[in-house]
Amino acid sequence: MLGHRHNTKSVAARHAGISRRSFFKTGAAAASAAATIGVLAGCTNTAEDTADTAEPVNVSEDTGTNILDTFTSVDLPYSASNQWTIPLGNVLHPAEGVWLPVTTAGASANPMVIASALSTFSGELKEVVTKTVTGTTTSVIYSVACSDSVYAWVELDMITREWSLFASAFSNGALTGETKTLWQADSDWDPAPVACSGTSVIWQVQPSASGSKTAESSYCYLWTVGASDAQAVVESPGRFATTPTVCGDWVVLAPRVRASEGTYYGVTAYTIDDGLKTKVDQLVMPASVKPFRACRMGEKFVVSVEANYSSGGLLGNMGTYIGSSDGSDFLYLSREPFECAAAGKNGVYFIKSRSSYIVVNANDQTYSVLSSVDRSVDYGEYPARVGECNTFVTFSSVKDATTGYPASVIVRTFPL
């Protein structure tokens, strides 16, 4: 069934320079167990759409507000409403709904990883995908994403680095529809970063930095449960700087922009309801400054930068920045950012630090610290929410008090 919708090179191949249905040699028969979707012609937001591209933002280093130097330190005004202990080897991933996607260590080498889901209402952990669709002995479930209505996962061949993206309708912790093959590619293309919102799956296909396709454009795609086709929605002339981030009504991406002028990244919020057709807001970073993680909360972007640049003003320094796309009223936390974007609500921002969170309240200019669970500092505590949320969720691997070895995972929820 691979290629059953096109007898010539697919629209997706013309976009990305590959044929997603031709890479499997030994695994094609197994992969065909999942129905393959097509890709509609055209791209909603192409690299040539420059008329409404914002100007680069350069903020003077002396005009931003240093949160830790300026705001008042207060006691944490939030307390956990729930705390659950789940088995060691479970890793939560950010999502918008009641159910959070989880990668679970398998009980044996086959399967090595199981795709699961955790209820933030009850703490119940359910196995969702217990074996790979591709079916080869060298394939593993590499990453997962979900909303309360759709579940998506990437399978990766550990030897060839070939990968596939699958998705299915999802409800109450279980798959409820036919599994669909959304994409397949070889090692010249990075495994797709994926996000889910409502009934939609959003993913990026971009060339590997070490492959033979580095000159190719990257694309963001969207598929909705029940549709026979996906749509290319955003083109980037080069790799995206950040993974797709669902932030309430928006998806935030960071494609390359102004490619003829230099290396610029446009942190951009698109409307989910119309399939990312509408560009709501855009913050174009200074030349050569690459954002690390980004989201949009209210009227503000939250952007982290993981390196120090020799130019770019304030935004050219390592840290996390909260501000408007016009460059005004920037707050910043001058600490090394971690592998996650900020989360929060109504001017409150949970920003990951090394062994804790800095909780910033921009309304009353205060900050507080949410500390890690006892004995989890060595392994870290990480968020399972990103962007706007009503309940902040965090998890950590904790040690056994008697042996000092990791023993379990603790999940905490904080209503905002």
Short mmCIF file of C-alpha atoms in Angstrom, two decimals:
data_model
loop_
_atom_site.label_atom_id
_atom_site.label_comp_id
_atom_site.label_asym_id
_atom_site.label_seq_id
_atom_site.Cartn_x
_atom_site.Cartn_y
_atom_site.Cartn_z
CA MET A 1 0.00 0.00 0.00
CA LEU A 2 3.02 2.27 0.12
CA GLY A 3 2.54 4.66 -2.76
CA HIS A 4 -1.01 3.58 -3.41
CA ARG A 5 -2.19 7.19 -3.88
CA HIS A 6 0.52 8.30 -6.33
CA ASN A 7 2.10 6.46 -9.25
CA THR A 8 4.72 9.18 -9.70
CA LYS A 9 6.90 10.98 -7.21
CA SER A 10 4.59 12.40 -4.55
CA VAL A 11 3.91 16.04 -3.76
CA ALA A 12 5.74 15.41 -0.50
CA ALA A 13 8.77 14.29 -2.44
CA ARG A 14 8.75 17.49 -4.49
CA HIS A 15 8.58 19.46 -1.25
CA ALA A 16 11.30 17.64 0.62
CA GLY A 17 13.40 16.05 -2.09
CA ILE A 18 12.53 12.52 -1.01
CA SER A 19 9.98 9.85 -1.67
CA ARG A 20 8.67 8.95 1.75
CA ARG A 21 7.19 5.71 0.43
CA SER A 22 10.33 4.23 -1.11
CA PHE A 23 12.88 3.88 1.67
CA PHE A 24 11.85 0.55 3.24
CA LYS A 25 13.32 -2.57 1.71
CA THR A 26 12.89 -5.21 4.40
CA GLY A 27 10.20 -3.39 6.35
CA ALA A 28 7.75 -2.35 3.63
CA ALA A 29 5.43 -5.30 4.08
CA ALA A 30 5.09 -4.69 7.80
CA ALA A 31 4.60 -0.96 7.37
CA SER A 32 1.81 -1.55 4.87
CA ALA A 33 -0.33 -2.78 7.77
CA ALA A 34 -1.02 0.91 8.40
CA ALA A 35 -2.99 2.81 5.75
CA THR A 36 -0.89 5.50 4.08
CA ILE A 37 -2.24 9.01 3.65
CA GLY A 38 -1.54 11.32 0.72
CA VAL A 39 -0.29 14.91 0.67
CA LEU A 40 -2.21 17.76 -0.92
CA ALA A 41 -0.46 19.91 -3.51
CA GLY A 42 0.95 23.27 -2.50
CA CYS A 43 2.18 24.80 0.73
CA THR A 44 0.18 27.33 2.76
CA ASN A 45 3.15 29.47 3.90
CA THR A 46 6.09 29.28 1.50
CA ALA A 47 9.58 30.75 1.69
CA GLU A 48 8.58 33.24 -1.00
CA ASP A 49 5.82 34.71 1.19
CA THR A 50 7.95 37.61 2.44
CA ALA A 51 5.50 40.52 2.18
CA ASP A 52 4.29 40.09 5.76
CA THR A 53 7.61 38.98 7.27
CA ALA A 54 8.47 41.08 10.31
CA GLU A 55 11.65 43.13 10.65
CA PRO A 56 14.45 41.65 12.79
CA VAL A 57 14.27 42.68 16.44
CA ASN A 58 17.38 44.15 18.03
CA VAL A 59 16.99 44.99 21.71
CA SER A 60 19.70 47.01 23.42
CA GLU A 61 21.31 45.14 26.32
CA ASP A 62 20.54 48.00 28.71
CA THR A 63 16.79 48.15 27.96
CA GLY A 64 15.70 44.68 29.09
CA THR A 65 14.61 43.89 32.66
CA ASN A 66 16.70 41.29 34.49
CA ILE A 67 14.15 39.24 36.45
CA LEU A 68 16.46 38.03 39.21
CA ASP A 69 17.97 41.50 39.76
CA THR A 70 14.76 43.52 39.56
CA PHE A 71 11.82 41.39 40.70
CA THR A 72 11.07 40.60 44.35
CA SER A 73 11.68 37.06 45.61
CA VAL A 74 8.58 35.58 47.33
CA ASP A 75 7.44 32.21 48.62
CA LEU A 76 5.98 29.89 45.99
CA PRO A 77 2.23 30.67 45.77
CA TYR A 78 1.38 27.26 44.28
CA SER A 79 1.09 23.83 45.86
CA ALA A 80 0.69 20.40 44.30
CA SER A 81 -2.90 19.19 43.99
CA ASN A 82 -1.82 15.66 43.06
CA GLN A 83 1.31 13.56 43.38
CA TRP A 84 1.61 10.13 41.81
CA THR A 85 4.40 7.55 41.81
CA ILE A 86 4.84 5.54 38.61
CA PRO A 87 7.49 2.95 37.70
CA LEU A 88 11.05 3.95 36.86
CA GLY A 89 11.70 4.20 33.13
CA ASN A 90 8.66 6.32 32.27
CA VAL A 91 9.32 9.67 30.57
CA LEU A 92 6.47 12.16 30.16
CA HIS A 93 6.24 14.49 27.16
CA PRO A 94 4.41 17.84 27.02
CA ALA A 95 0.81 17.88 25.79
CA GLU A 96 -2.27 20.07 26.04
CA GLY A 97 -4.96 17.78 27.43
CA VAL A 98 -5.93 15.41 30.21
CA TRP A 99 -3.80 12.62 28.72
CA LEU A 100 -0.03 13.05 28.47
CA PRO A 101 2.12 10.95 26.10
CA VAL A 102 4.70 8.75 27.82
CA THR A 103 7.58 6.59 26.61
CA THR A 104 7.84 3.53 28.84
CA ALA A 105 10.86 1.25 29.08
CA GLY A 106 9.90 -2.24 27.94
CA ALA A 107 10.31 -5.24 30.23
CA SER A 108 12.76 -6.76 27.73
CA ALA A 109 14.80 -5.81 24.67
CA ASN A 110 11.76 -6.49 22.51
CA PRO A 111 9.94 -4.21 22.83
CA MET A 112 12.59 -1.82 24.11
CA VAL A 113 10.10 1.06 24.38
CA ILE A 114 6.31 1.15 24.75
CA ALA A 115 4.13 4.15 23.92
CA SER A 116 1.88 4.96 26.89
CA ALA A 117 -0.38 7.72 28.23
CA LEU A 118 -0.89 9.17 31.71
CA SER A 119 -4.15 10.70 32.96
CA THR A 120 -3.63 14.00 34.78
CA PHE A 121 -7.01 13.47 36.49
CA SER A 122 -6.40 10.04 38.03
CA GLY A 123 -2.69 9.32 37.59
CA GLU A 124 -3.58 6.15 35.67
CA LEU A 125 -0.86 4.99 33.27
CA LYS A 126 -2.02 3.02 30.21
CA GLU A 127 -0.03 1.26 27.51
CA VAL A 128 -1.10 2.51 24.07
CA VAL A 129 1.29 1.00 21.49
CA THR A 130 3.05 -2.14 22.71
CA LYS A 131 4.89 -3.15 19.52
CA THR A 132 6.17 -1.38 16.44
CA VAL A 133 4.10 -1.20 13.29
CA THR A 134 7.19 -1.57 11.11
CA GLY A 135 7.83 -4.91 12.80
CA THR A 136 11.59 -5.19 12.29
CA THR A 137 13.73 -6.43 15.18
CA THR A 138 15.88 -3.28 15.02
CA SER A 139 13.00 -0.77 15.16
CA VAL A 140 11.96 1.03 18.35
CA ILE A 141 9.35 3.59 19.32
CA TYR A 142 11.47 6.73 19.28
CA SER A 143 9.09 9.54 20.32
CA VAL A 144 5.41 10.09 21.13
CA ALA A 145 2.86 12.91 21.14
CA CYS A 146 -0.86 13.14 21.83
CA SER A 147 -3.90 15.23 22.57
CA ASP A 148 -7.10 13.85 24.06
CA SER A 149 -8.26 12.95 20.52
CA VAL A 150 -5.19 11.77 18.56
CA TYR A 151 -2.01 9.83 19.33
CA ALA A 152 1.15 9.94 17.17
CA TRP A 153 4.48 8.14 17.41
CA VAL A 154 7.76 7.87 15.50
CA GLU A 155 9.44 4.51 14.96
CA LEU A 156 13.19 4.46 14.27
CA ASP A 157 15.40 1.69 12.90
CA MET A 158 18.48 1.79 15.13
CA ILE A 159 20.74 0.36 12.41
CA THR A 160 19.68 2.17 9.23
CA ARG A 161 18.24 5.30 10.96
CA GLU A 162 15.16 5.01 8.72
CA TRP A 163 12.00 6.19 10.45
CA SER A 164 8.22 6.28 10.15
CA LEU A 165 5.53 8.50 11.68
CA PHE A 166 2.20 6.90 12.60
CA ALA A 167 -1.01 8.26 14.11
CA SER A 168 -4.47 7.14 15.18
CA ALA A 169 -7.61 8.53 16.73
CA PHE A 170 -7.34 8.29 20.52
CA SER A 171 -9.74 8.39 23.47
CA ASN A 172 -9.59 7.57 27.18
CA GLY A 173 -6.05 6.25 26.96
CA ALA A 174 -6.48 3.94 23.96
CA LEU A 175 -6.27 4.03 20.17
CA THR A 176 -9.76 4.13 18.68
CA GLY A 177 -9.17 4.31 14.93
CA GLU A 178 -7.15 2.83 12.11
CA THR A 179 -3.42 3.47 12.34
CA LYS A 180 -2.23 5.79 9.57
CA THR A 181 1.25 6.12 8.09
CA LEU A 182 1.88 9.86 7.92
CA TRP A 183 5.52 9.86 6.80
CA GLN A 184 8.55 7.69 6.11
CA ALA A 185 12.15 8.76 5.43
CA ASP A 186 15.75 7.59 5.53
CA SER A 187 18.76 8.78 7.51
CA ASP A 188 19.20 11.91 5.38
CA TRP A 189 16.19 13.31 7.26
CA ASP A 190 15.82 13.82 11.01
CA PRO A 191 13.10 11.84 12.82
CA ALA A 192 10.12 14.18 12.81
CA PRO A 193 9.47 16.46 15.81
CA VAL A 194 5.73 16.04 16.45
CA ALA A 195 2.98 17.88 18.34
CA CYS A 196 -0.76 17.24 18.62
CA SER A 197 -3.71 19.54 19.19
CA GLY A 198 -7.39 18.61 19.12
CA THR A 199 -7.70 16.12 16.26
CA SER A 200 -4.59 17.38 14.42
CA VAL A 201 -1.01 16.12 14.18
CA ILE A 202 1.69 18.67 13.31
CA TRP A 203 5.19 17.54 12.34
CA GLN A 204 8.38 18.84 10.72
CA VAL A 205 10.43 17.10 8.03
CA GLN A 206 13.93 18.54 7.76
CA PRO A 207 17.30 17.42 6.43
CA SER A 208 19.79 15.89 8.83
CA ALA A 209 22.69 18.22 9.62
CA SER A 210 25.09 15.38 8.75
CA GLY A 211 23.29 13.92 5.74
CA SER A 212 23.47 14.47 1.97
CA LYS A 213 20.35 16.69 1.78
CA THR A 214 21.51 19.68 3.85
CA ALA A 215 20.69 22.14 1.05
CA GLU A 216 17.03 21.09 0.93
CA SER A 217 14.13 23.05 2.40
CA SER A 218 12.24 21.85 5.46
CA TYR A 219 8.45 21.61 5.76
CA CYS A 220 5.87 21.49 8.50
CA TYR A 221 2.85 19.28 7.79
CA LEU A 222 -0.60 18.95 9.32
CA TRP A 223 -3.01 16.02 9.27
CA THR A 224 -6.42 15.78 10.92
CA VAL A 225 -8.12 12.57 12.05
CA GLY A 226 -10.47 11.33 9.33
CA ALA A 227 -8.69 13.12 6.48
CA SER A 228 -7.21 11.14 3.60
CA ASP A 229 -4.51 13.76 2.99
CA ALA A 230 -2.06 15.92 4.91
CA GLN A 231 -1.14 19.49 3.99
CA ALA A 232 2.24 21.19 3.83
CA VAL A 233 1.62 24.32 5.91
CA VAL A 234 4.99 26.05 6.44
CA GLU A 235 8.19 25.98 4.39
CA SER A 236 11.62 26.83 5.82
CA PRO A 237 14.60 27.34 3.46
CA GLY A 238 16.80 25.25 5.75
CA ARG A 239 16.18 23.61 9.10
CA PHE A 240 13.63 24.90 11.60
CA ALA A 241 15.26 26.27 14.75
CA THR A 242 12.73 24.81 17.20
CA THR A 243 10.27 21.94 17.46
CA PRO A 244 6.55 22.66 16.89
CA THR A 245 4.94 23.91 20.09
CA VAL A 246 1.18 23.92 20.77
CA CYS A 247 0.28 27.02 22.81
CA GLY A 248 -3.48 27.16 23.37
CA ASP A 249 -5.01 28.34 20.08
CA TRP A 250 -1.66 28.58 18.30
CA VAL A 251 1.23 26.51 17.03
CA VAL A 252 4.63 28.20 17.32
CA LEU A 253 7.33 27.37 14.76
CA ALA A 254 10.69 28.97 13.99
CA PRO A 255 11.39 28.69 10.24
CA ARG A 256 14.22 30.42 8.42
CA VAL A 257 13.07 33.78 7.00
CA ARG A 258 14.68 36.53 4.91
CA ALA A 259 16.99 33.90 3.42
CA SER A 260 18.31 36.29 0.76
CA GLU A 261 19.45 38.72 3.47
CA GLY A 262 21.28 36.33 5.81
CA THR A 263 20.49 33.78 8.53
CA TYR A 264 17.31 34.86 10.29
CA TYR A 265 14.79 32.80 12.26
CA GLY A 266 11.20 33.94 12.59
CA VAL A 267 9.52 32.72 15.79
CA THR A 268 5.97 32.61 14.47
CA ALA A 269 2.54 31.85 15.94
CA TYR A 270 -0.02 30.30 13.57
CA THR A 271 -3.72 29.69 14.24
CA ILE A 272 -4.60 26.04 14.76
CA ASP A 273 -8.32 26.35 13.94
CA ASP A 274 -7.70 27.19 10.27
CA GLY A 275 -4.89 24.69 9.78
CA LEU A 276 -2.02 27.18 10.31
CA LYS A 277 -3.18 29.41 7.46
CA THR A 278 -3.17 32.55 9.61
CA LYS A 279 0.07 34.03 10.89
CA VAL A 280 -0.91 35.67 14.20
CA ASP A 281 2.42 37.13 15.31
CA GLN A 282 6.11 36.89 14.46
CA LEU A 283 9.32 37.72 16.30
CA VAL A 284 12.30 37.73 13.93
CA MET A 285 15.51 37.09 15.84
CA PRO A 286 18.66 39.15 15.18
CA ALA A 287 20.95 37.95 12.39
CA SER A 288 22.53 34.52 13.09
CA VAL A 289 20.89 34.21 16.54
CA LYS A 290 19.17 30.83 16.73
CA PRO A 291 16.31 30.33 19.19
CA PHE A 292 16.50 27.11 21.20
CA ARG A 293 12.89 26.77 22.41
CA ALA A 294 9.91 29.08 21.89
CA CYS A 295 6.24 29.47 22.75
CA ARG A 296 3.64 32.26 22.90
CA MET A 297 1.59 33.04 26.00
CA GLY A 298 -0.97 35.82 25.83
CA GLU A 299 0.54 38.59 23.73
CA LYS A 300 4.14 37.65 24.62
CA PHE A 301 6.66 35.31 23.08
CA VAL A 302 8.89 33.27 25.40
CA VAL A 303 12.16 32.46 23.63
CA SER A 304 15.28 30.76 24.98
CA VAL A 305 18.78 31.11 23.52
CA GLU A 306 21.36 28.46 24.47
CA ALA A 307 24.56 30.19 23.32
CA ASN A 308 26.29 33.56 23.54
CA TYR A 309 26.64 35.37 20.23
CA SER A 310 29.04 38.17 19.36
CA SER A 311 26.16 40.30 18.08
CA GLY A 312 22.40 40.60 18.36
CA GLY A 313 22.13 42.85 21.41
CA LEU A 314 20.19 41.48 24.36
CA LEU A 315 18.77 38.51 22.44
CA GLY A 316 22.30 37.45 21.47
CA ASN A 317 23.02 36.32 25.02
CA MET A 318 22.29 32.96 26.65
CA GLY A 319 19.02 33.03 28.57
CA THR A 320 15.23 33.05 28.40
CA TYR A 321 13.36 36.11 27.10
CA ILE A 322 9.75 37.22 27.51
CA GLY A 323 8.64 40.01 25.20
CA SER A 324 6.61 41.37 22.30
CA SER A 325 7.36 40.92 18.63
CA ASP A 326 8.01 44.67 18.29
CA GLY A 327 10.94 44.42 20.70
CA SER A 328 9.32 46.24 23.60
CA ASP A 329 9.19 45.38 27.32
CA PHE A 330 11.58 42.42 27.37
CA LEU A 331 12.08 40.49 30.59
CA TYR A 332 14.95 38.04 30.76
CA LEU A 333 16.32 35.26 32.93
CA SER A 334 20.07 35.04 32.45
CA ARG A 335 20.44 31.34 33.13
CA GLU A 336 21.22 28.45 30.83
CA PRO A 337 17.98 27.19 29.25
CA PHE A 338 17.07 23.51 29.31
CA GLU A 339 15.37 21.15 26.87
CA CYS A 340 11.89 22.59 27.31
CA ALA A 341 9.91 25.74 26.63
CA ALA A 342 8.16 27.75 29.34
CA ALA A 343 4.62 27.06 30.57
CA GLY A 344 2.06 29.01 32.57
CA LYS A 345 -0.95 31.28 32.37
CA ASN A 346 -2.02 34.94 32.67
CA GLY A 347 1.43 36.46 33.05
CA VAL A 348 2.87 33.63 35.16
CA TYR A 349 5.78 31.70 33.63
CA PHE A 350 7.33 28.43 34.82
CA ILE A 351 10.89 28.47 33.45
CA LYS A 352 13.11 25.40 33.90
CA SER A 353 16.41 25.97 35.67
CA ARG A 354 19.05 23.36 36.46
CA SER A 355 17.45 21.73 39.51
CA SER A 356 14.27 23.78 39.92
CA TYR A 357 11.86 26.13 38.18
CA ILE A 358 11.93 29.90 38.37
CA VAL A 359 8.26 30.92 38.57
CA VAL A 360 7.96 34.47 37.23
CA ASN A 361 4.90 36.65 37.85
CA ALA A 362 5.13 39.53 35.40
CA ASN A 363 1.96 41.11 36.82
CA ASP A 364 3.28 41.94 40.29
CA GLN A 365 7.00 41.68 39.39
CA THR A 366 7.81 38.81 41.73
CA TYR A 367 9.50 35.46 41.31
CA SER A 368 9.61 32.27 43.34
CA VAL A 369 11.26 28.86 43.14
CA LEU A 370 9.59 25.49 42.61
CA SER A 371 12.17 23.03 43.93
CA SER A 372 12.70 19.49 42.71
CA VAL A 373 11.23 16.55 44.58
CA ASP A 374 13.58 15.31 47.32
CA ARG A 375 16.60 13.35 46.06
CA SER A 376 15.84 13.99 42.36
CA VAL A 377 18.45 16.70 41.79
CA ASP A 378 20.95 14.30 40.18
CA TYR A 379 18.48 13.16 37.54
CA GLY A 380 16.52 16.38 37.11
CA GLU A 381 12.88 17.36 37.14
CA TYR A 382 11.15 18.27 33.87
CA PRO A 383 7.86 19.78 32.72
CA ALA A 384 5.08 17.94 30.89
CA ARG A 385 3.34 21.17 29.86
CA VAL A 386 4.38 23.90 27.47
CA GLY A 387 2.78 27.26 26.71
CA GLU A 388 -0.67 28.18 28.05
CA CYS A 389 -2.06 25.66 30.54
CA ASN A 390 -4.54 25.48 33.42
CA THR A 391 -2.51 22.86 35.28
CA PHE A 392 1.27 22.71 35.34
CA VAL A 393 2.69 19.17 35.38
CA THR A 394 6.22 18.16 36.33
CA PHE A 395 7.96 14.80 36.76
CA SER A 396 11.26 13.49 38.06
CA SER A 397 13.15 10.25 38.67
CA VAL A 398 13.81 9.84 42.39
CA LYS A 399 16.23 7.72 44.39
CA ASP A 400 15.52 5.05 46.94
CA ALA A 401 16.41 6.58 50.32
CA THR A 402 18.27 3.45 51.46
CA THR A 403 20.22 2.46 48.34
CA GLY A 404 20.72 5.80 46.61
CA TYR A 405 19.72 4.29 43.27
CA PRO A 406 16.86 5.55 41.05
CA ALA A 407 13.68 3.79 42.11
CA SER A 408 10.58 5.48 40.70
CA VAL A 409 9.14 8.50 38.91
CA ILE A 410 7.08 11.10 40.76
CA VAL A 411 4.53 13.20 38.86
CA ARG A 412 3.11 16.39 40.39
CA THR A 413 0.30 18.68 39.18
CA PHE A 414 -0.11 22.35 40.11
CA PRO A 415 -3.40 24.12 39.30
CA LEU A 416 -2.83 27.68 38.12
#
